[in-house]
XYZ file of C-alpha atoms in Angstrom:
558
model
C 105.198 123.595 128.703
C 106.192 123.259 132.362
C 103.482 125.712 133.440
C 100.913 123.675 131.482
C 102.029 120.532 133.296
C 101.779 122.266 136.663
C 98.227 123.419 135.893
C 97.220 119.916 134.869
C 98.719 118.458 138.037
C 96.856 120.993 140.162
C 93.573 120.514 138.324
C 93.816 116.719 138.529
C 94.720 116.716 142.232
C 91.615 118.689 143.162
C 89.263 116.570 141.062
C 88.381 119.253 138.573
C 86.310 121.345 141.000
C 85.533 124.823 139.677
C 86.638 126.491 142.929
C 88.685 125.242 145.862
C 89.878 126.548 149.219
C 93.538 125.742 149.724
C 96.673 126.917 151.522
C 99.945 127.772 149.820
C 101.592 124.949 151.773
C 99.143 122.487 150.246
C 99.759 123.906 146.783
C 103.514 123.617 147.296
C 103.094 119.963 148.287
C 100.947 119.234 145.224
C 103.355 120.985 142.850
C 106.435 119.545 144.503
C 108.128 122.888 145.081
C 108.781 125.484 147.776
C 106.178 127.832 149.268
C 107.777 130.740 147.390
C 107.856 128.937 144.037
C 104.239 127.829 144.475
C 103.175 131.479 144.775
C 105.239 132.315 141.687
C 103.507 129.545 139.697
C 100.052 130.660 140.853
C 100.766 134.250 139.816
C 101.907 133.109 136.344
C 98.705 131.074 135.909
C 96.709 134.129 136.900
C 98.550 136.248 134.325
C 97.652 133.646 131.665
C 93.976 133.957 132.634
C 93.771 130.294 133.596
C 92.767 130.867 137.230
C 91.568 133.509 139.683
C 93.590 133.531 142.917
C 92.136 135.304 145.945
C 94.686 135.085 148.773
C 93.906 135.243 152.482
C 96.386 136.879 154.819
C 98.174 134.818 157.415
C 100.111 131.593 157.153
C 97.832 128.593 157.199
C 94.772 130.583 156.125
C 92.863 129.080 153.199
C 92.726 131.059 149.971
C 90.335 130.778 147.055
C 91.471 129.301 143.717
C 88.982 129.360 140.851
C 89.712 127.493 137.585
C 88.735 129.547 134.540
C 89.667 126.945 131.951
C 89.454 123.162 131.767
C 92.276 120.640 131.767
C 91.704 119.490 128.185
C 92.180 123.019 126.827
C 95.496 123.371 128.644
C 96.535 119.834 127.683
C 95.781 120.628 124.041
C 97.890 123.808 124.205
C 100.724 121.851 125.797
C 100.607 119.141 123.160
C 100.535 121.666 120.325
C 103.701 123.224 121.721
C 105.264 119.787 122.147
C 104.531 118.777 118.556
C 105.688 122.136 117.180
C 108.999 121.615 118.972
C 109.002 117.960 117.840
C 108.655 116.683 121.404
C 106.077 114.067 120.422
C 106.714 112.002 123.544
C 105.470 114.832 125.776
C 102.398 115.162 123.600
C 101.645 111.467 123.993
C 102.093 111.632 127.754
C 99.640 114.523 127.775
C 97.031 112.494 125.953
C 97.467 109.436 128.168
C 97.483 111.446 131.387
C 94.810 114.072 130.876
C 92.289 113.057 128.227
C 88.960 112.396 129.949
C 87.232 111.601 126.660
C 87.917 111.302 122.967
C 87.328 115.052 122.530
C 90.963 115.920 123.340
C 92.319 113.569 120.697
C 89.688 114.804 118.218
C 90.707 118.424 118.877
C 94.370 117.578 118.573
C 93.834 115.732 115.301
C 91.908 118.694 113.942
C 94.889 120.928 114.707
C 97.284 118.376 113.208
C 95.445 118.606 109.912
C 96.622 122.190 109.562
C 100.042 121.613 111.129
C 100.965 118.873 108.682
C 100.912 119.254 104.930
C 102.380 121.824 102.560
C 103.819 125.132 103.772
C 105.974 127.721 102.078
C 107.929 130.821 102.979
C 109.948 133.426 101.111
C 113.652 133.660 101.966
C 115.818 136.182 100.102
C 113.192 136.419 97.351
C 113.224 132.635 96.987
C 110.208 130.427 97.645
C 110.951 127.522 100.030
C 108.413 124.687 99.776
C 108.136 122.382 102.780
C 106.041 119.318 103.466
C 105.304 117.939 106.933
C 104.373 114.252 107.019
C 103.302 112.023 109.925
C 104.360 108.376 110.189
C 103.039 105.896 112.749
C 106.339 104.044 113.161
C 109.263 105.402 115.156
C 112.380 106.020 113.076
C 115.539 104.413 114.464
C 117.977 104.140 111.555
C 118.193 104.715 107.811
C 121.181 102.432 107.342
C 120.065 99.843 104.727
C 121.801 97.132 106.736
C 119.833 97.700 109.942
C 116.380 98.943 108.918
C 113.382 96.963 110.226
C 110.380 99.177 109.504
C 108.574 100.336 106.376
C 108.717 103.960 107.522
C 112.512 103.706 107.738
C 112.608 102.167 104.281
C 110.417 105.001 102.966
C 112.873 107.642 104.177
C 115.872 105.586 103.096
C 114.491 105.265 99.569
C 114.746 109.071 99.238
C 118.262 109.230 100.705
C 119.925 106.352 98.834
C 119.884 104.858 95.343
C 120.500 101.389 94.016
C 122.167 100.196 90.845
C 118.751 99.732 89.256
C 115.171 100.706 90.069
C 111.556 99.801 89.434
C 109.496 100.924 86.472
C 105.738 101.319 86.206
C 105.000 97.620 85.683
C 105.849 94.967 88.285
C 108.471 93.321 86.091
C 109.990 96.555 84.690
C 113.533 97.326 85.843
C 115.117 100.641 84.927
C 118.631 102.116 85.167
C 119.649 103.677 88.471
C 123.226 104.349 89.508
C 124.076 101.945 86.696
C 123.065 103.240 83.259
C 123.430 99.759 81.685
C 124.199 96.130 82.584
C 125.072 92.807 80.963
C 124.668 89.174 81.979
C 126.468 86.162 80.541
C 124.853 82.999 79.156
C 125.214 81.160 82.482
C 123.193 83.924 84.217
C 125.800 84.019 86.998
C 128.029 86.914 85.881
C 126.390 90.362 85.986
C 128.309 93.467 84.900
C 127.052 96.976 85.758
C 128.246 100.192 84.137
C 128.009 103.184 86.508
C 127.055 106.733 85.646
C 129.818 109.299 85.822
C 129.976 112.214 88.262
C 127.276 111.018 90.648
C 127.776 112.758 94.004
C 127.171 111.527 97.524
C 125.665 114.088 99.905
C 129.036 114.698 101.563
C 130.641 115.640 98.232
C 132.385 112.403 97.318
C 131.994 111.068 93.754
C 130.498 107.588 93.386
C 132.983 104.924 92.243
C 132.884 101.181 91.660
C 134.677 100.619 94.984
C 131.657 102.090 96.813
C 129.451 99.425 95.231
C 131.929 96.694 96.186
C 132.058 97.994 99.778
C 128.244 98.196 100.049
C 127.678 94.581 99.043
C 130.649 93.082 100.863
C 129.337 94.826 103.962
C 126.048 92.938 103.551
C 127.663 89.627 102.645
C 129.933 89.573 105.706
C 127.437 90.921 108.234
C 126.032 88.631 110.929
C 122.943 90.848 111.109
C 119.756 89.095 110.014
C 118.416 90.982 107.015
C 115.423 90.823 104.723
C 116.287 89.012 101.464
C 119.530 87.639 102.899
C 118.925 84.387 101.002
C 119.399 86.393 97.790
C 122.561 88.340 98.561
C 124.147 85.353 100.296
C 124.256 83.813 96.797
C 126.781 86.461 95.721
C 130.179 84.794 95.464
C 132.215 87.865 94.539
C 131.855 91.590 93.814
C 134.734 93.116 91.893
C 135.519 96.600 90.582
C 136.851 96.179 87.028
C 137.586 99.902 86.822
C 136.240 103.133 88.341
C 132.842 102.794 86.613
C 132.394 99.043 86.110
C 131.378 96.421 88.692
C 131.016 92.678 88.180
C 128.971 90.349 90.394
C 129.594 86.610 90.310
C 126.745 84.479 91.683
C 127.170 80.986 93.109
C 124.284 79.821 90.912
C 121.696 81.440 88.617
C 119.075 83.444 90.490
C 116.484 85.439 88.569
C 115.510 87.323 91.733
C 118.978 88.896 91.921
C 118.153 91.829 89.627
C 114.813 92.574 91.396
C 116.729 92.472 94.708
C 119.030 95.228 93.451
C 115.938 97.478 93.173
C 115.159 97.280 96.891
C 116.207 99.733 99.593
C 118.289 96.939 101.144
C 120.597 97.001 98.102
C 121.266 100.740 98.359
C 124.811 101.914 97.697
C 126.614 103.568 100.623
C 130.010 105.372 100.559
C 133.057 103.275 101.377
C 134.296 105.895 103.869
C 131.270 105.102 106.082
C 133.532 103.400 108.624
C 135.261 106.669 109.463
C 131.919 108.023 110.677
C 130.796 104.912 112.572
C 127.770 102.732 111.788
C 125.559 104.077 114.574
C 126.176 107.689 113.567
C 125.771 106.836 109.882
C 122.308 105.377 110.499
C 121.100 108.712 111.869
C 123.002 111.046 109.551
C 123.699 109.013 106.417
C 125.315 110.167 103.197
C 123.630 108.749 100.120
C 123.200 109.786 96.499
C 119.406 110.274 96.712
C 117.236 113.320 96.000
C 117.117 114.303 99.692
C 119.726 114.358 102.441
C 119.120 113.943 106.173
C 119.618 117.354 107.803
C 118.340 116.428 111.291
C 117.494 113.203 113.092
C 115.835 113.166 116.501
C 114.053 110.573 118.596
C 110.637 111.325 117.114
C 111.386 113.215 113.908
C 113.724 113.785 111.023
C 114.219 116.576 108.526
C 115.142 116.012 104.888
C 116.561 118.763 102.707
C 116.733 118.699 98.937
C 120.016 117.591 97.372
C 120.303 120.001 94.429
C 122.940 117.930 92.596
C 120.852 114.764 92.320
C 121.822 112.927 89.148
C 118.202 112.346 88.046
C 117.132 115.955 88.546
C 116.410 118.191 91.511
C 113.259 117.471 93.538
C 110.601 120.210 93.578
C 110.249 120.253 97.371
C 112.968 122.004 99.373
C 112.360 120.448 102.751
C 110.430 117.499 104.230
C 109.743 117.146 107.956
C 108.712 113.645 109.045
C 107.261 113.239 112.535
C 106.411 110.095 114.437
C 102.763 110.358 115.499
C 101.726 107.057 117.120
C 97.992 107.393 116.620
C 95.864 107.411 113.514
C 95.064 110.668 111.748
C 91.551 110.789 110.429
C 90.424 113.483 108.058
C 86.744 114.040 108.541
C 86.592 117.626 107.275
C 88.811 117.957 104.210
C 87.127 121.136 103.067
C 88.340 122.933 106.208
C 91.707 121.229 106.431
C 93.417 122.137 103.203
C 96.801 122.202 104.892
C 96.869 118.427 105.050
C 97.332 117.425 101.459
C 98.076 113.708 101.373
C 96.278 111.000 103.345
C 97.206 107.308 103.127
C 94.286 104.887 103.488
C 91.839 107.784 103.973
C 88.450 107.799 105.567
C 86.900 111.086 104.523
C 83.301 112.212 104.841
C 83.328 114.197 101.591
C 85.097 112.076 98.954
C 84.254 114.584 96.229
C 86.722 117.054 97.739
C 89.598 114.635 97.207
C 91.226 112.859 94.321
C 91.993 109.216 94.943
C 94.641 106.982 93.452
C 95.576 103.363 94.027
C 99.219 102.395 94.269
C 98.539 98.785 93.231
C 99.857 97.602 96.577
C 98.087 96.011 99.516
C 98.790 94.545 102.936
C 97.850 90.942 103.636
C 97.609 89.775 107.260
C 97.936 86.048 107.876
C 98.442 83.288 110.438
C 100.916 80.431 110.019
C 101.006 77.203 112.023
C 104.144 75.835 113.656
C 103.839 72.112 112.895
C 107.508 71.438 113.548
C 106.932 71.971 117.263
C 105.718 68.882 119.134
C 102.200 69.667 120.171
C 98.537 69.826 119.174
C 99.085 71.547 115.799
C 100.631 68.399 114.343
C 97.022 67.170 114.058
C 95.596 68.409 110.702
C 92.035 68.096 112.034
C 92.840 70.489 114.886
C 94.380 72.968 112.418
C 91.242 72.709 110.304
C 89.118 73.448 113.399
C 91.233 76.521 114.214
C 90.818 77.812 110.657
C 87.066 77.222 110.951
C 87.011 79.263 114.172
C 88.939 82.094 112.512
C 86.536 82.084 109.565
C 83.539 82.539 111.867
C 82.513 86.193 111.504
C 79.844 86.263 114.226
C 80.154 85.905 117.968
C 78.348 83.129 119.788
C 75.290 84.357 121.675
C 73.139 82.952 124.416
C 73.900 81.093 127.627
C 75.680 78.164 125.966
C 79.441 78.153 126.322
C 81.740 76.047 124.148
C 83.491 73.081 125.688
C 86.986 74.038 126.885
C 89.591 72.730 124.484
C 92.645 71.057 125.980
C 95.002 72.740 123.482
C 96.751 75.810 124.913
C 98.073 77.974 122.100
C 100.759 80.669 122.124
C 100.495 83.318 119.404
C 103.680 85.215 118.483
C 103.829 88.538 116.657
C 105.471 91.978 116.656
C 103.988 95.212 118.109
C 102.644 96.435 114.739
C 100.362 93.391 114.486
C 99.437 92.933 118.142
C 95.873 94.072 117.435
C 95.426 91.329 114.833
C 96.983 88.755 117.177
C 94.616 89.765 119.987
C 91.685 89.454 117.575
C 92.807 85.934 116.621
C 93.129 85.027 120.300
C 89.661 86.409 121.069
C 88.030 84.391 118.266
C 89.692 81.189 119.412
C 88.841 81.820 123.075
C 85.165 82.113 122.128
C 85.457 78.572 120.805
C 87.046 77.190 123.956
C 90.765 77.527 123.167
C 93.215 78.895 125.724
C 95.426 81.489 124.013
C 98.245 83.789 125.021
C 99.790 86.473 122.824
C 103.554 87.020 122.884
C 104.631 90.335 121.354
C 108.339 90.855 120.707
C 110.467 93.362 118.802
C 111.089 92.814 115.066
C 114.697 91.937 115.856
C 113.689 89.309 118.449
C 111.069 87.959 116.060
C 113.827 86.954 113.635
C 115.203 84.598 116.301
C 113.944 81.363 117.888
C 110.722 82.860 119.284
C 108.800 81.777 116.172
C 109.843 78.135 116.637
C 108.577 78.201 120.222
C 105.114 79.561 119.367
C 102.121 77.650 117.969
C 100.686 80.373 115.755
C 102.498 83.287 114.115
C 100.657 86.447 113.051
C 102.414 88.512 110.436
C 101.842 90.439 107.217
C 102.923 90.550 103.591
C 103.240 93.808 101.712
C 102.083 93.048 98.180
C 103.966 95.649 96.191
C 106.443 95.606 93.336
C 108.822 93.629 95.558
C 106.149 91.008 96.270
C 108.027 88.093 94.705
C 111.103 88.827 96.811
C 108.910 89.055 99.900
C 107.173 85.781 99.057
C 110.499 84.026 98.539
C 111.681 85.293 101.937
C 108.349 84.432 103.589
C 108.178 80.847 102.347
C 111.813 80.163 103.201
C 111.122 81.403 106.738
C 107.814 79.566 106.981
C 109.501 76.314 105.925
C 111.589 76.460 109.112
C 108.531 75.708 111.266
C 106.825 73.134 109.038
C 107.199 69.365 109.169
C 110.034 67.947 106.974
C 108.003 66.591 104.026
C 106.225 69.886 103.373
C 109.440 71.817 103.979
C 111.268 69.816 101.300
C 108.447 70.463 98.829
C 108.497 74.238 99.485
C 112.265 74.505 99.218
C 112.242 72.494 96.002
C 109.648 74.762 94.414
C 111.516 77.884 95.566
C 114.663 76.544 93.898
C 112.746 76.192 90.616
C 111.286 79.701 91.009
C 114.728 81.255 91.520
C 115.861 79.883 88.145
C 112.733 80.964 86.262
C 113.427 84.062 84.094
C 109.776 84.943 83.404
C 107.849 87.013 85.936
C 104.459 85.360 85.321
C 105.864 81.855 85.574
C 107.415 82.747 88.939
C 104.052 84.141 90.069
C 102.358 80.836 89.179
C 105.003 78.946 91.179
C 104.346 81.087 94.268
C 100.587 80.528 93.851
C 101.106 76.740 93.884
C 102.952 77.031 97.214
C 100.249 79.260 98.686
C 97.392 76.975 97.604
C 99.178 73.939 99.042
C 99.769 75.629 102.413
C 96.160 76.826 102.644
C 94.826 73.399 101.658
C 96.923 71.723 104.377
C 95.896 74.377 106.924
C 99.478 75.571 107.336
C 98.590 79.119 106.286
C 95.428 81.133 106.865
C 94.835 84.585 105.373
C 93.022 86.860 107.819
C 92.334 89.723 105.419
C 93.863 91.903 102.741
C 93.640 95.680 102.698
C 94.457 97.683 99.555
C 96.547 100.822 99.859
C 94.837 103.960 98.685
C 96.018 107.554 98.791
C 93.749 110.589 98.756
C 95.058 114.027 97.910
C 93.723 117.493 97.322
C 93.727 118.942 93.793
C 96.474 121.363 94.852
C 98.971 118.481 94.930
C 100.735 117.735 91.649
C 103.062 114.945 90.606
C 101.598 112.184 92.803
C 103.410 108.937 91.946
C 104.441 105.917 93.983
C 107.655 104.099 94.726
C 107.958 100.312 94.605
C 106.435 99.930 98.092
C 103.354 102.010 97.348
C 104.553 105.111 99.215
C 104.225 108.526 97.633
C 107.445 109.457 95.830
C 108.469 112.788 97.363
C 110.812 113.633 94.495
C 107.958 114.324 92.077
C 105.548 116.184 94.403
C 105.014 119.878 93.819
C 102.543 122.589 94.750
C 101.737 125.358 92.264
C 101.923 128.879 93.740
C 98.759 130.886 94.058
C 98.579 133.431 91.233
């Protein structure tokens, strides 16, 4: 790839002219190398057929260099090599530095369609099925305690298991590592009976002490975690014997069992400390259908765990690469290598089968009325909502009167586009807006209480009620005291309600009240849809609406 980079540097320096007259000294200066090395580089480019070099004798004499190929072709070759070697960062730098139009990205995406997807090879008379998947979030850790991103949770859900899991319906809960469980009349004592001979990836057999360690690790951690209001209600976790664990809650909480279905409540081995938390996050040992074989800055490789207690997965290997731009699929009939597309936009829908995962993403804005400032005025909040509801731009010479309120909008990088859109709409109506984008970890801190508007999202999946409980508890922190007390009171009632539908009605009352008081404004909601080619079998979804890799399979050509 170094030769590609040198060509691109040379081509860019000379403005893309088809032919130039140049000395070797000038070439050496451009390439940042010696006179001798510059000649070596030029000869290698000539051998590749990229240039024609006609030297002139004598030091200082100008020679002729003719470019036979364009920079985008070489950049595309370089990026293909970078992606094949999982050096995604180099590929991105190539796009940013050398794309003169959208054609380079279009060409690269066309190649990606065949690079990703299902591949197989025969090793020792055995068929090895592999799947390459792109994700648009960088993977940092798979440790349930430290995950921040959905892509990390997706991988983690295939590496770890919980005591229980989700069924097909939103309120169905099925056995996981525990084959059965009991709860007493007070709804505070929960006893789980573990399966026997369940293996972790490093060969250790699951025991009740692993469950105790996993939850005590969460309960004692100072790390801010999703759903921490649920597991902080655990008073004690105790191993009654090698296969029985009892949880004692401080008070009844009907969201406790749904919480145990989430990737946050995954069971980790109690000898984790011997490996170190940082190392464990990149090379974890779980009980799931796949184990992490490799973890790099921009990619990870999963390999099947053949001793999985719920049956071996059909795939043998999954390669997941961080690709920080969207992948469109405009020609599915010529791109059969790419088999699964999330939220597709295809020109020939008849070539694809489509399935909804019954999940969606809702983007919203909340108002910080606890902060002293203009948003304490309900009429101003109503005006802001009216501005955000306007779906047409103002035209003509008239400009809106400048509004004295200066608003700061806080969000995280994943939603910066939505935050900028909110700011643009408000600016058209005379508001002064600034957007503050911080990391997910920083966002959990005081930054929200210092902003006026907060742009965020809600994943409406099988864990929606847990997410809503977490959202409204967080939202209550930046709402004036009377409304906060009302929200917290309703959440307390919801946590004691055993029926799923009754809890849903309680959450709807909170939402309607916040919208009516202009404390919450929904920007839009986008359903999750997956398209796949007929060659893909076993397409099902996990609780978050991601394709469940354990059930995917590809029939061999006969």
